[in-house]
Amino acid sequence: MTQASTIEAESGTTPAPGNSRGEAPGTVVIDAVTKRYGDATAVDGLSLTIKAGEFISLLGPSGCGKTTTLRMIAGFEQPDAGDIRVSGRSLLGVPPYRRDVNTVFQAYALFPHMSVAENVAYGLQQKRTPKSEIRERVIDALDLAQMRGFADRKPTQLSGGQQQRVALARALVNRPSVLLLDEPLGALDRQLREEMQLELKLLQSRLGITFVFVTHDQGEALSMSDRIAIMRNGGIEQLADADTVYARPASAYVAAFVGQQNFFRGRAAEGGGAVDSTHALVRGATPASPALREGEAGLAAVRPEFVRIEAAAGDAASDAVNTARGTLLGVSHLGETMQYLVRLGDDQSLIVRRPTPEAPQVSVGDAVVCSWRPESVLLFPADDAASDGGFVAPPTA
Ligand SMILES: Nc1ncnc2c1ncn2[C@@H]1O[C@H](COP(=O)(O)OP(=O)(O)OP(=O)(O)O)[C@@H](O)[C@H]1O
Ligand SMILES: [Mg+2]
């Protein structure tokens, strides 16, 4: 998507003085960083290289270490081990205001008694930037955030979205190589959030600034990022683009966190290419990846959008490779799609989603047959899911 701007940003600049590693300005390298609070390890040996001009998201559940990682890049926290470099220079011991990095927080923390322009100018005044330069840069930053017409207002006279734009302008006025954003859109309602997502993305590709964007909203991460780092327990579980984390999640944890999944638990069967669970023998496409060993505990996953549903016609056998029979418990209209909840047994339901124009003729209470292709099935070792307290693959709905 913004691959072109990434390449431009990398090739069009020369390494900063003191940069012996050939890391372009705007490159962020997190090198085996650990951060502990007492007995708790918030970030655990995390390594991540963020390319200059890249839009990267840190995505993960509450407490997985996203904010701590960001605060260490910004300089508000010091790592207990490891190194952080921006533009090829180690930042250990460098105070926040001397880093080529700015942060936009969820709580915008604007000064209420100052006007919008004064809020944006504040940081530059502290650095004793010449007045004429401040004026020019404040106007530029307000333009970028589309807030020029609001320069004289007080924060209390602005909407939430407008306040967030001022917070953005306040960061951009420093012209940083790297912008850190910690759930900046979390306080906005859905429609405004989607507008701001688009705008932020456009702004980022236009300016070529490296964006490190923290969110626990998977849709936001999928729609905006060049790459997504899925975090788990202070480390990175998978680092890849949106297509890859969606279609080829590295683990059941990632599969469950990105999009929605129906999970079937059981024993690996048919040489490891299938999972034999109570309500279905779920076959994957061969070769299965990651491979299961015959007989070991396994998890098969299939997304709701890959499952078909139809009324069960007597006891005619379906010729699909993967089928499950059940009772339709509920139907919800989601706009573009219809969602069906099917009870397979006391302990398991299946979620099915079909495009609304293709909605099948089924009613609540009907006996139904669900089917899906082996190519839509992901197989995982079961212990992968149960190995930490933070995640257990749900037995579906
Ligand atoms: N100042 C602190 N003192 C003690 N523990 C902390 C501190 N800051 C964070 N932690 C702990 O470190 C872990 C990671 O916290 P962090 O704020 O990085 O999570 P997060 O991924 O940003 O979560 P959220 O999505 O809820 O914002 C948590 O277990 C948290 O309780
Ligand atoms: Mg956080």
PDB file of N, CA, C and O in Angstrom, residues 84-147:
ATOM      1  N   ILE A  84      17.324   0.450  22.440  1.00  0.00           N
ATOM      2  CA  ILE A  84      16.372   1.033  21.499  1.00  0.00           C
ATOM      3  C   ILE A  84      17.111   2.070  20.666  1.00  0.00           C
ATOM      4  O   ILE A  84      17.784   2.944  21.217  1.00  0.00           O
ATOM      5  N   ARG A  85      17.021   1.937  19.348  1.00  0.00           N
ATOM      6  CA  ARG A  85      17.670   2.912  18.467  1.00  0.00           C
ATOM      7  C   ARG A  85      16.635   3.552  17.557  1.00  0.00           C
ATOM      8  O   ARG A  85      15.723   2.891  17.079  1.00  0.00           O
ATOM      9  N   VAL A  86      16.783   4.861  17.368  1.00  0.00           N
ATOM     10  CA  VAL A  86      15.984   5.551  16.368  1.00  0.00           C
ATOM     11  C   VAL A  86      16.965   6.223  15.428  1.00  0.00           C
ATOM     12  O   VAL A  86      17.943   6.848  15.871  1.00  0.00           O
ATOM     13  N   SER A  87      16.749   6.085  14.141  1.00  0.00           N
ATOM     14  CA  SER A  87      17.641   6.643  13.124  1.00  0.00           C
ATOM     15  C   SER A  87      19.083   6.206  13.358  1.00  0.00           C
ATOM     16  O   SER A  87      20.018   6.970  13.120  1.00  0.00           O
ATOM     17  N   GLY A  88      19.278   5.009  13.857  1.00  0.00           N
ATOM     18  CA  GLY A  88      20.620   4.451  14.010  1.00  0.00           C
ATOM     19  C   GLY A  88      21.331   4.809  15.293  1.00  0.00           C
ATOM     20  O   GLY A  88      22.432   4.340  15.547  1.00  0.00           O
ATOM     21  N   ARG A  89      20.721   5.650  16.130  1.00  0.00           N
ATOM     22  CA  ARG A  89      21.387   6.036  17.380  1.00  0.00           C
ATOM     23  C   ARG A  89      20.678   5.485  18.610  1.00  0.00           C
ATOM     24  O   ARG A  89      19.451   5.582  18.710  1.00  0.00           O
ATOM     25  N   SER A  90      21.459   4.936  19.524  1.00  0.00           N
ATOM     26  CA  SER A  90      20.888   4.400  20.748  1.00  0.00           C
ATOM     27  C   SER A  90      20.284   5.527  21.567  1.00  0.00           C
ATOM     28  O   SER A  90      20.857   6.603  21.706  1.00  0.00           O
ATOM     29  N   LEU A  91      19.108   5.268  22.134  1.00  0.00           N
ATOM     30  CA  LEU A  91      18.418   6.293  22.910  1.00  0.00           C
ATOM     31  C   LEU A  91      18.567   6.073  24.415  1.00  0.00           C
ATOM     32  O   LEU A  91      17.974   6.820  25.195  1.00  0.00           O
ATOM     33  N   LEU A  92      19.317   5.057  24.802  1.00  0.00           N
ATOM     34  CA  LEU A  92      19.446   4.789  26.239  1.00  0.00           C
ATOM     35  C   LEU A  92      20.030   6.013  26.927  1.00  0.00           C
ATOM     36  O   LEU A  92      21.066   6.528  26.524  1.00  0.00           O
ATOM     37  N   GLY A  93      19.334   6.499  27.930  1.00  0.00           N
ATOM     38  CA  GLY A  93      19.803   7.666  28.673  1.00  0.00           C
ATOM     39  C   GLY A  93      19.458   8.997  28.025  1.00  0.00           C
ATOM     40  O   GLY A  93      19.715  10.044  28.601  1.00  0.00           O
ATOM     41  N   VAL A  94      18.862   8.992  26.839  1.00  0.00           N
ATOM     42  CA  VAL A  94      18.476  10.252  26.193  1.00  0.00           C
ATOM     43  C   VAL A  94      17.076  10.645  26.683  1.00  0.00           C
ATOM     44  O   VAL A  94      16.151   9.840  26.603  1.00  0.00           O
ATOM     45  N   PRO A  95      16.916  11.856  27.229  1.00  0.00           N
ATOM     46  CA  PRO A  95      15.591  12.242  27.759  1.00  0.00           C
ATOM     47  C   PRO A  95      14.569  12.404  26.628  1.00  0.00           C
ATOM     48  O   PRO A  95      14.949  12.656  25.482  1.00  0.00           O
ATOM     49  N   PRO A  96      13.252  12.272  26.975  1.00  0.00           N
ATOM     50  CA  PRO A  96      12.191  12.309  25.956  1.00  0.00           C
ATOM     51  C   PRO A  96      12.279  13.516  25.018  1.00  0.00           C
ATOM     52  O   PRO A  96      12.121  13.378  23.811  1.00  0.00           O
ATOM     53  N   TYR A  97      12.545  14.713  25.582  1.00  0.00           N
ATOM     54  CA  TYR A  97      12.478  15.915  24.748  1.00  0.00           C
ATOM     55  C   TYR A  97      13.648  16.020  23.781  1.00  0.00           C
ATOM     56  O   TYR A  97      13.660  16.851  22.897  1.00  0.00           O
ATOM     57  N   ARG A  98      14.659  15.168  23.965  1.00  0.00           N
ATOM     58  CA  ARG A  98      15.775  15.204  23.015  1.00  0.00           C
ATOM     59  C   ARG A  98      15.713  14.049  22.014  1.00  0.00           C
ATOM     60  O   ARG A  98      16.666  13.802  21.283  1.00  0.00           O
ATOM     61  N   ARG A  99      14.607  13.325  22.015  1.00  0.00           N
ATOM     62  CA  ARG A  99      14.441  12.250  21.035  1.00  0.00           C
ATOM     63  C   ARG A  99      13.661  12.774  19.831  1.00  0.00           C
ATOM     64  O   ARG A  99      12.791  13.628  19.986  1.00  0.00           O
ATOM     65  N   ASP A 100      13.957  12.205  18.661  1.00  0.00           N
ATOM     66  CA  ASP A 100      13.318  12.633  17.424  1.00  0.00           C
ATOM     67  C   ASP A 100      11.980  11.900  17.268  1.00  0.00           C
ATOM     68  O   ASP A 100      11.674  11.317  16.236  1.00  0.00           O
ATOM     69  N   VAL A 101      11.203  11.926  18.366  1.00  0.00           N
ATOM     70  CA  VAL A 101      10.028  11.078  18.495  1.00  0.00           C
ATOM     71  C   VAL A 101       8.965  11.874  19.235  1.00  0.00           C
ATOM     72  O   VAL A 101       9.288  12.587  20.181  1.00  0.00           O
ATOM     73  N   ASN A 102       7.726  11.822  18.796  1.00  0.00           N
ATOM     74  CA  ASN A 102       6.638  12.450  19.548  1.00  0.00           C
ATOM     75  C   ASN A 102       5.479  11.489  19.735  1.00  0.00           C
ATOM     76  O   ASN A 102       5.301  10.576  18.948  1.00  0.00           O
ATOM     77  N   THR A 103       4.704  11.748  20.793  1.00  0.00           N
ATOM     78  CA  THR A 103       3.627  10.818  21.139  1.00  0.00           C
ATOM     79  C   THR A 103       2.274  11.512  21.115  1.00  0.00           C
ATOM     80  O   THR A 103       2.155  12.649  21.578  1.00  0.00           O
ATOM     81  N   VAL A 104       1.270  10.807  20.593  1.00  0.00           N
ATOM     82  CA  VAL A 104      -0.126  11.241  20.716  1.00  0.00           C
ATOM     83  C   VAL A 104      -0.823  10.217  21.600  1.00  0.00           C
ATOM     84  O   VAL A 104      -0.842   9.029  21.280  1.00  0.00           O
ATOM     85  N   PHE A 105      -1.353  10.677  22.708  1.00  0.00           N
ATOM     86  CA  PHE A 105      -1.994   9.775  23.666  1.00  0.00           C
ATOM     87  C   PHE A 105      -3.497   9.749  23.457  1.00  0.00           C
ATOM     88  O   PHE A 105      -4.071  10.628  22.814  1.00  0.00           O
ATOM     89  N   GLN A 106      -4.129   8.766  24.085  1.00  0.00           N
ATOM     90  CA  GLN A 106      -5.585   8.666  24.025  1.00  0.00           C
ATOM     91  C   GLN A 106      -6.234   9.849  24.739  1.00  0.00           C
ATOM     92  O   GLN A 106      -7.174  10.458  24.240  1.00  0.00           O
ATOM     93  N   ALA A 107      -5.738  10.150  25.947  1.00  0.00           N
ATOM     94  CA  ALA A 107      -6.204  11.334  26.660  1.00  0.00           C
ATOM     95  C   ALA A 107      -5.344  12.496  26.154  1.00  0.00           C
ATOM     96  O   ALA A 107      -4.139  12.496  26.332  1.00  0.00           O
ATOM     97  N   TYR A 108      -5.961  13.443  25.479  1.00  0.00           N
ATOM     98  CA  TYR A 108      -5.185  14.423  24.731  1.00  0.00           C
ATOM     99  C   TYR A 108      -4.402  15.369  25.637  1.00  0.00           C
ATOM    100  O   TYR A 108      -3.423  15.952  25.222  1.00  0.00           O
ATOM    101  N   ALA A 109      -4.856  15.541  26.885  1.00  0.00           N
ATOM    102  CA  ALA A 109      -4.131  16.372  27.841  1.00  0.00           C
ATOM    103  C   ALA A 109      -3.754  17.741  27.279  1.00  0.00           C
ATOM    104  O   ALA A 109      -2.608  18.158  27.307  1.00  0.00           O
ATOM    105  N   LEU A 110      -4.748  18.447  26.751  1.00  0.00           N
ATOM    106  CA  LEU A 110      -4.511  19.814  26.292  1.00  0.00           C
ATOM    107  C   LEU A 110      -4.583  20.765  27.491  1.00  0.00           C
ATOM    108  O   LEU A 110      -5.262  20.470  28.469  1.00  0.00           O
ATOM    109  N   PHE A 111      -3.879  21.900  27.392  1.00  0.00           N
ATOM    110  CA  PHE A 111      -3.986  22.907  28.460  1.00  0.00           C
ATOM    111  C   PHE A 111      -5.295  23.667  28.270  1.00  0.00           C
ATOM    112  O   PHE A 111      -5.475  24.327  27.246  1.00  0.00           O
ATOM    113  N   PRO A 112      -6.199  23.591  29.252  1.00  0.00           N
ATOM    114  CA  PRO A 112      -7.541  24.167  29.044  1.00  0.00           C
ATOM    115  C   PRO A 112      -7.551  25.689  28.946  1.00  0.00           C
ATOM    116  O   PRO A 112      -8.409  26.251  28.279  1.00  0.00           O
ATOM    117  N   HIS A 113      -6.585  26.359  29.596  1.00  0.00           N
ATOM    118  CA  HIS A 113      -6.621  27.827  29.611  1.00  0.00           C
ATOM    119  C   HIS A 113      -5.943  28.431  28.386  1.00  0.00           C
ATOM    120  O   HIS A 113      -5.939  29.632  28.196  1.00  0.00           O
ATOM    121  N   MET A 114      -5.312  27.579  27.551  1.00  0.00           N
ATOM    122  CA  MET A 114      -4.631  28.096  26.362  1.00  0.00           C
ATOM    123  C   MET A 114      -5.479  27.856  25.121  1.00  0.00           C
ATOM    124  O   MET A 114      -6.237  26.888  25.042  1.00  0.00           O
ATOM    125  N   SER A 115      -5.307  28.719  24.122  1.00  0.00           N
ATOM    126  CA  SER A 115      -5.996  28.509  22.846  1.00  0.00           C
ATOM    127  C   SER A 115      -5.375  27.325  22.122  1.00  0.00           C
ATOM    128  O   SER A 115      -4.309  26.819  22.519  1.00  0.00           O
ATOM    129  N   VAL A 116      -6.041  26.912  21.062  1.00  0.00           N
ATOM    130  CA  VAL A 116      -5.518  25.824  20.231  1.00  0.00           C
ATOM    131  C   VAL A 116      -4.103  26.146  19.755  1.00  0.00           C
ATOM    132  O   VAL A 116      -3.174  25.339  19.895  1.00  0.00           O
ATOM    133  N   ALA A 117      -3.918  27.347  19.215  1.00  0.00           N
ATOM    134  CA  ALA A 117      -2.596  27.727  18.684  1.00  0.00           C
ATOM    135  C   ALA A 117      -1.543  27.720  19.797  1.00  0.00           C
ATOM    136  O   ALA A 117      -0.420  27.265  19.595  1.00  0.00           O
ATOM    137  N   GLU A 118      -1.936  28.218  20.985  1.00  0.00           N
ATOM    138  CA  GLU A 118      -0.982  28.259  22.105  1.00  0.00           C
ATOM    139  C   GLU A 118      -0.613  26.842  22.559  1.00  0.00           C
ATOM    140  O   GLU A 118       0.538  26.575  22.914  1.00  0.00           O
ATOM    141  N   ASN A 119      -1.604  25.959  22.558  1.00  0.00           N
ATOM    142  CA  ASN A 119      -1.327  24.565  22.902  1.00  0.00           C
ATOM    143  C   ASN A 119      -0.297  23.967  21.944  1.00  0.00           C
ATOM    144  O   ASN A 119       0.623  23.264  22.366  1.00  0.00           O
ATOM    145  N   VAL A 120      -0.480  24.239  20.662  1.00  0.00           N
ATOM    146  CA  VAL A 120       0.412  23.653  19.652  1.00  0.00           C
ATOM    147  C   VAL A 120       1.810  24.290  19.738  1.00  0.00           C
ATOM    148  O   VAL A 120       2.824  23.626  19.544  1.00  0.00           O
ATOM    149  N   ALA A 121       1.847  25.578  20.095  1.00  0.00           N
ATOM    150  CA  ALA A 121       3.125  26.293  20.137  1.00  0.00           C
ATOM    151  C   ALA A 121       3.942  25.988  21.389  1.00  0.00           C
ATOM    152  O   ALA A 121       5.163  26.189  21.412  1.00  0.00           O
ATOM    153  N   TYR A 122       3.274  25.471  22.414  1.00  0.00           N
ATOM    154  CA  TYR A 122       3.889  25.375  23.741  1.00  0.00           C
ATOM    155  C   TYR A 122       5.262  24.693  23.741  1.00  0.00           C
ATOM    156  O   TYR A 122       6.242  25.221  24.288  1.00  0.00           O
ATOM    157  N   GLY A 123       5.343  23.526  23.098  1.00  0.00           N
ATOM    158  CA  GLY A 123       6.596  22.769  23.096  1.00  0.00           C
ATOM    159  C   GLY A 123       7.739  23.547  22.452  1.00  0.00           C
ATOM    160  O   GLY A 123       8.874  23.522  22.941  1.00  0.00           O
ATOM    161  N   LEU A 124       7.430  24.242  21.378  1.00  0.00           N
ATOM    162  CA  LEU A 124       8.467  25.004  20.670  1.00  0.00           C
ATOM    163  C   LEU A 124       8.936  26.188  21.523  1.00  0.00           C
ATOM    164  O   LEU A 124      10.118  26.529  21.535  1.00  0.00           O
ATOM    165  N   GLN A 125       7.992  26.805  22.254  1.00  0.00           N
ATOM    166  CA  GLN A 125       8.372  27.921  23.140  1.00  0.00           C
ATOM    167  C   GLN A 125       9.322  27.438  24.222  1.00  0.00           C
ATOM    168  O   GLN A 125      10.295  28.114  24.557  1.00  0.00           O
ATOM    169  N   GLN A 126       9.040  26.261  24.768  1.00  0.00           N
ATOM    170  CA  GLN A 126       9.915  25.690  25.793  1.00  0.00           C
ATOM    171  C   GLN A 126      11.328  25.491  25.256  1.00  0.00           C
ATOM    172  O   GLN A 126      12.292  25.600  25.979  1.00  0.00           O
ATOM    173  N   LYS A 127      11.417  25.167  23.977  1.00  0.00           N
ATOM    174  CA  LYS A 127      12.735  24.946  23.352  1.00  0.00           C
ATOM    175  C   LYS A 127      13.349  26.254  22.855  1.00  0.00           C
ATOM    176  O   LYS A 127      14.371  26.238  22.176  1.00  0.00           O
ATOM    177  N   ARG A 128      12.710  27.369  23.149  1.00  0.00           N
ATOM    178  CA  ARG A 128      13.175  28.695  22.744  1.00  0.00           C
ATOM    179  C   ARG A 128      13.399  28.811  21.240  1.00  0.00           C
ATOM    180  O   ARG A 128      14.372  29.382  20.765  1.00  0.00           O
ATOM    181  N   THR A 129      12.441  28.268  20.504  1.00  0.00           N
ATOM    182  CA  THR A 129      12.459  28.408  19.042  1.00  0.00           C
ATOM    183  C   THR A 129      12.092  29.858  18.719  1.00  0.00           C
ATOM    184  O   THR A 129      11.237  30.439  19.395  1.00  0.00           O
ATOM    185  N   PRO A 130      12.748  30.475  17.713  1.00  0.00           N
ATOM    186  CA  PRO A 130      12.422  31.871  17.359  1.00  0.00           C
ATOM    187  C   PRO A 130      10.938  32.042  17.042  1.00  0.00           C
ATOM    188  O   PRO A 130      10.324  31.170  16.426  1.00  0.00           O
ATOM    189  N   LYS A 131      10.376  33.207  17.461  1.00  0.00           N
ATOM    190  CA  LYS A 131       8.931  33.454  17.343  1.00  0.00           C
ATOM    191  C   LYS A 131       8.390  33.287  15.928  1.00  0.00           C
ATOM    192  O   LYS A 131       7.333  32.698  15.711  1.00  0.00           O
ATOM    193  N   SER A 132       9.134  33.819  14.927  1.00  0.00           N
ATOM    194  CA  SER A 132       8.632  33.762  13.551  1.00  0.00           C
ATOM    195  C   SER A 132       8.552  32.305  13.082  1.00  0.00           C
ATOM    196  O   SER A 132       7.622  31.915  12.376  1.00  0.00           O
ATOM    197  N   GLU A 133       9.535  31.495  13.500  1.00  0.00           N
ATOM    198  CA  GLU A 133       9.531  30.082  13.120  1.00  0.00           C
ATOM    199  C   GLU A 133       8.358  29.365  13.795  1.00  0.00           C
ATOM    200  O   GLU A 133       7.689  28.535  13.190  1.00  0.00           O
ATOM    201  N   ILE A 134       8.118  29.699  15.082  1.00  0.00           N
ATOM    202  CA  ILE A 134       6.991  29.083  15.796  1.00  0.00           C
ATOM    203  C   ILE A 134       5.701  29.346  15.043  1.00  0.00           C
ATOM    204  O   ILE A 134       4.923  28.438  14.774  1.00  0.00           O
ATOM    205  N   ARG A 135       5.494  30.614  14.655  1.00  0.00           N
ATOM    206  CA  ARG A 135       4.244  30.977  13.988  1.00  0.00           C
ATOM    207  C   ARG A 135       4.058  30.127  12.729  1.00  0.00           C
ATOM    208  O   ARG A 135       2.992  29.560  12.494  1.00  0.00           O
ATOM    209  N   GLU A 136       5.107  30.031  11.941  1.00  0.00           N
ATOM    210  CA  GLU A 136       5.041  29.284  10.677  1.00  0.00           C
ATOM    211  C   GLU A 136       4.750  27.798  10.925  1.00  0.00           C
ATOM    212  O   GLU A 136       3.906  27.201  10.263  1.00  0.00           O
ATOM    213  N   ARG A 137       5.446  27.232  11.899  1.00  0.00           N
ATOM    214  CA  ARG A 137       5.292  25.807  12.136  1.00  0.00           C
ATOM    215  C   ARG A 137       3.935  25.463  12.745  1.00  0.00           C
ATOM    216  O   ARG A 137       3.363  24.405  12.475  1.00  0.00           O
ATOM    217  N   VAL A 138       3.409  26.360  13.582  1.00  0.00           N
ATOM    218  CA  VAL A 138       2.079  26.131  14.173  1.00  0.00           C
ATOM    219  C   VAL A 138       1.031  26.137  13.069  1.00  0.00           C
ATOM    220  O   VAL A 138       0.144  25.272  13.031  1.00  0.00           O
ATOM    221  N   ILE A 139       1.148  27.085  12.137  1.00  0.00           N
ATOM    222  CA  ILE A 139       0.190  27.136  11.028  1.00  0.00           C
ATOM    223  C   ILE A 139       0.274  25.864  10.200  1.00  0.00           C
ATOM    224  O   ILE A 139      -0.740  25.252   9.858  1.00  0.00           O
ATOM    225  N   ASP A 140       1.497  25.428   9.901  1.00  0.00           N
ATOM    226  CA  ASP A 140       1.687  24.180   9.139  1.00  0.00           C
ATOM    227  C   ASP A 140       1.022  22.999   9.837  1.00  0.00           C
ATOM    228  O   ASP A 140       0.315  22.207   9.226  1.00  0.00           O
ATOM    229  N   ALA A 141       1.301  22.899  11.143  1.00  0.00           N
ATOM    230  CA  ALA A 141       0.791  21.742  11.894  1.00  0.00           C
ATOM    231  C   ALA A 141      -0.729  21.773  11.972  1.00  0.00           C
ATOM    232  O   ALA A 141      -1.389  20.742  11.826  1.00  0.00           O
ATOM    233  N   LEU A 142      -1.303  22.971  12.167  1.00  0.00           N
ATOM    234  CA  LEU A 142      -2.770  23.082  12.215  1.00  0.00           C
ATOM    235  C   LEU A 142      -3.373  22.751  10.858  1.00  0.00           C
ATOM    236  O   LEU A 142      -4.428  22.116  10.768  1.00  0.00           O
ATOM    237  N   ASP A 143      -2.683  23.138   9.789  1.00  0.00           N
ATOM    238  CA  ASP A 143      -3.145  22.780   8.443  1.00  0.00           C
ATOM    239  C   ASP A 143      -3.178  21.265   8.277  1.00  0.00           C
ATOM    240  O   ASP A 143      -4.147  20.709   7.779  1.00  0.00           O
ATOM    241  N   LEU A 144      -2.089  20.608   8.676  1.00  0.00           N
ATOM    242  CA  LEU A 144      -1.998  19.156   8.524  1.00  0.00           C
ATOM    243  C   LEU A 144      -3.130  18.466   9.274  1.00  0.00           C
ATOM    244  O   LEU A 144      -3.685  17.480   8.821  1.00  0.00           O
ATOM    245  N   ALA A 145      -3.463  18.995  10.446  1.00  0.00           N
ATOM    246  CA  ALA A 145      -4.503  18.376  11.262  1.00  0.00           C
ATOM    247  C   ALA A 145      -5.891  18.935  10.915  1.00  0.00           C
ATOM    248  O   ALA A 145      -6.868  18.591  11.568  1.00  0.00           O
ATOM    249  N   GLN A 146      -5.954  19.792   9.890  1.00  0.00           N
ATOM    250  CA  GLN A 146      -7.209  20.419   9.442  1.00  0.00           C
ATOM    251  C   GLN A 146      -7.888  21.179  10.577  1.00  0.00           C
ATOM    252  O   GLN A 146      -9.091  21.064  10.795  1.00  0.00           O
ATOM    253  N   MET A 147      -7.081  21.953  11.309  1.00  0.00           N
ATOM    254  CA  MET A 147      -7.620  22.704  12.452  1.00  0.00           C
ATOM    255  C   MET A 147      -7.269  24.180  12.370  1.00  0.00           C
ATOM    256  O   MET A 147      -7.390  24.896  13.352  1.00  0.00           O
TER     257      MET A 147
END
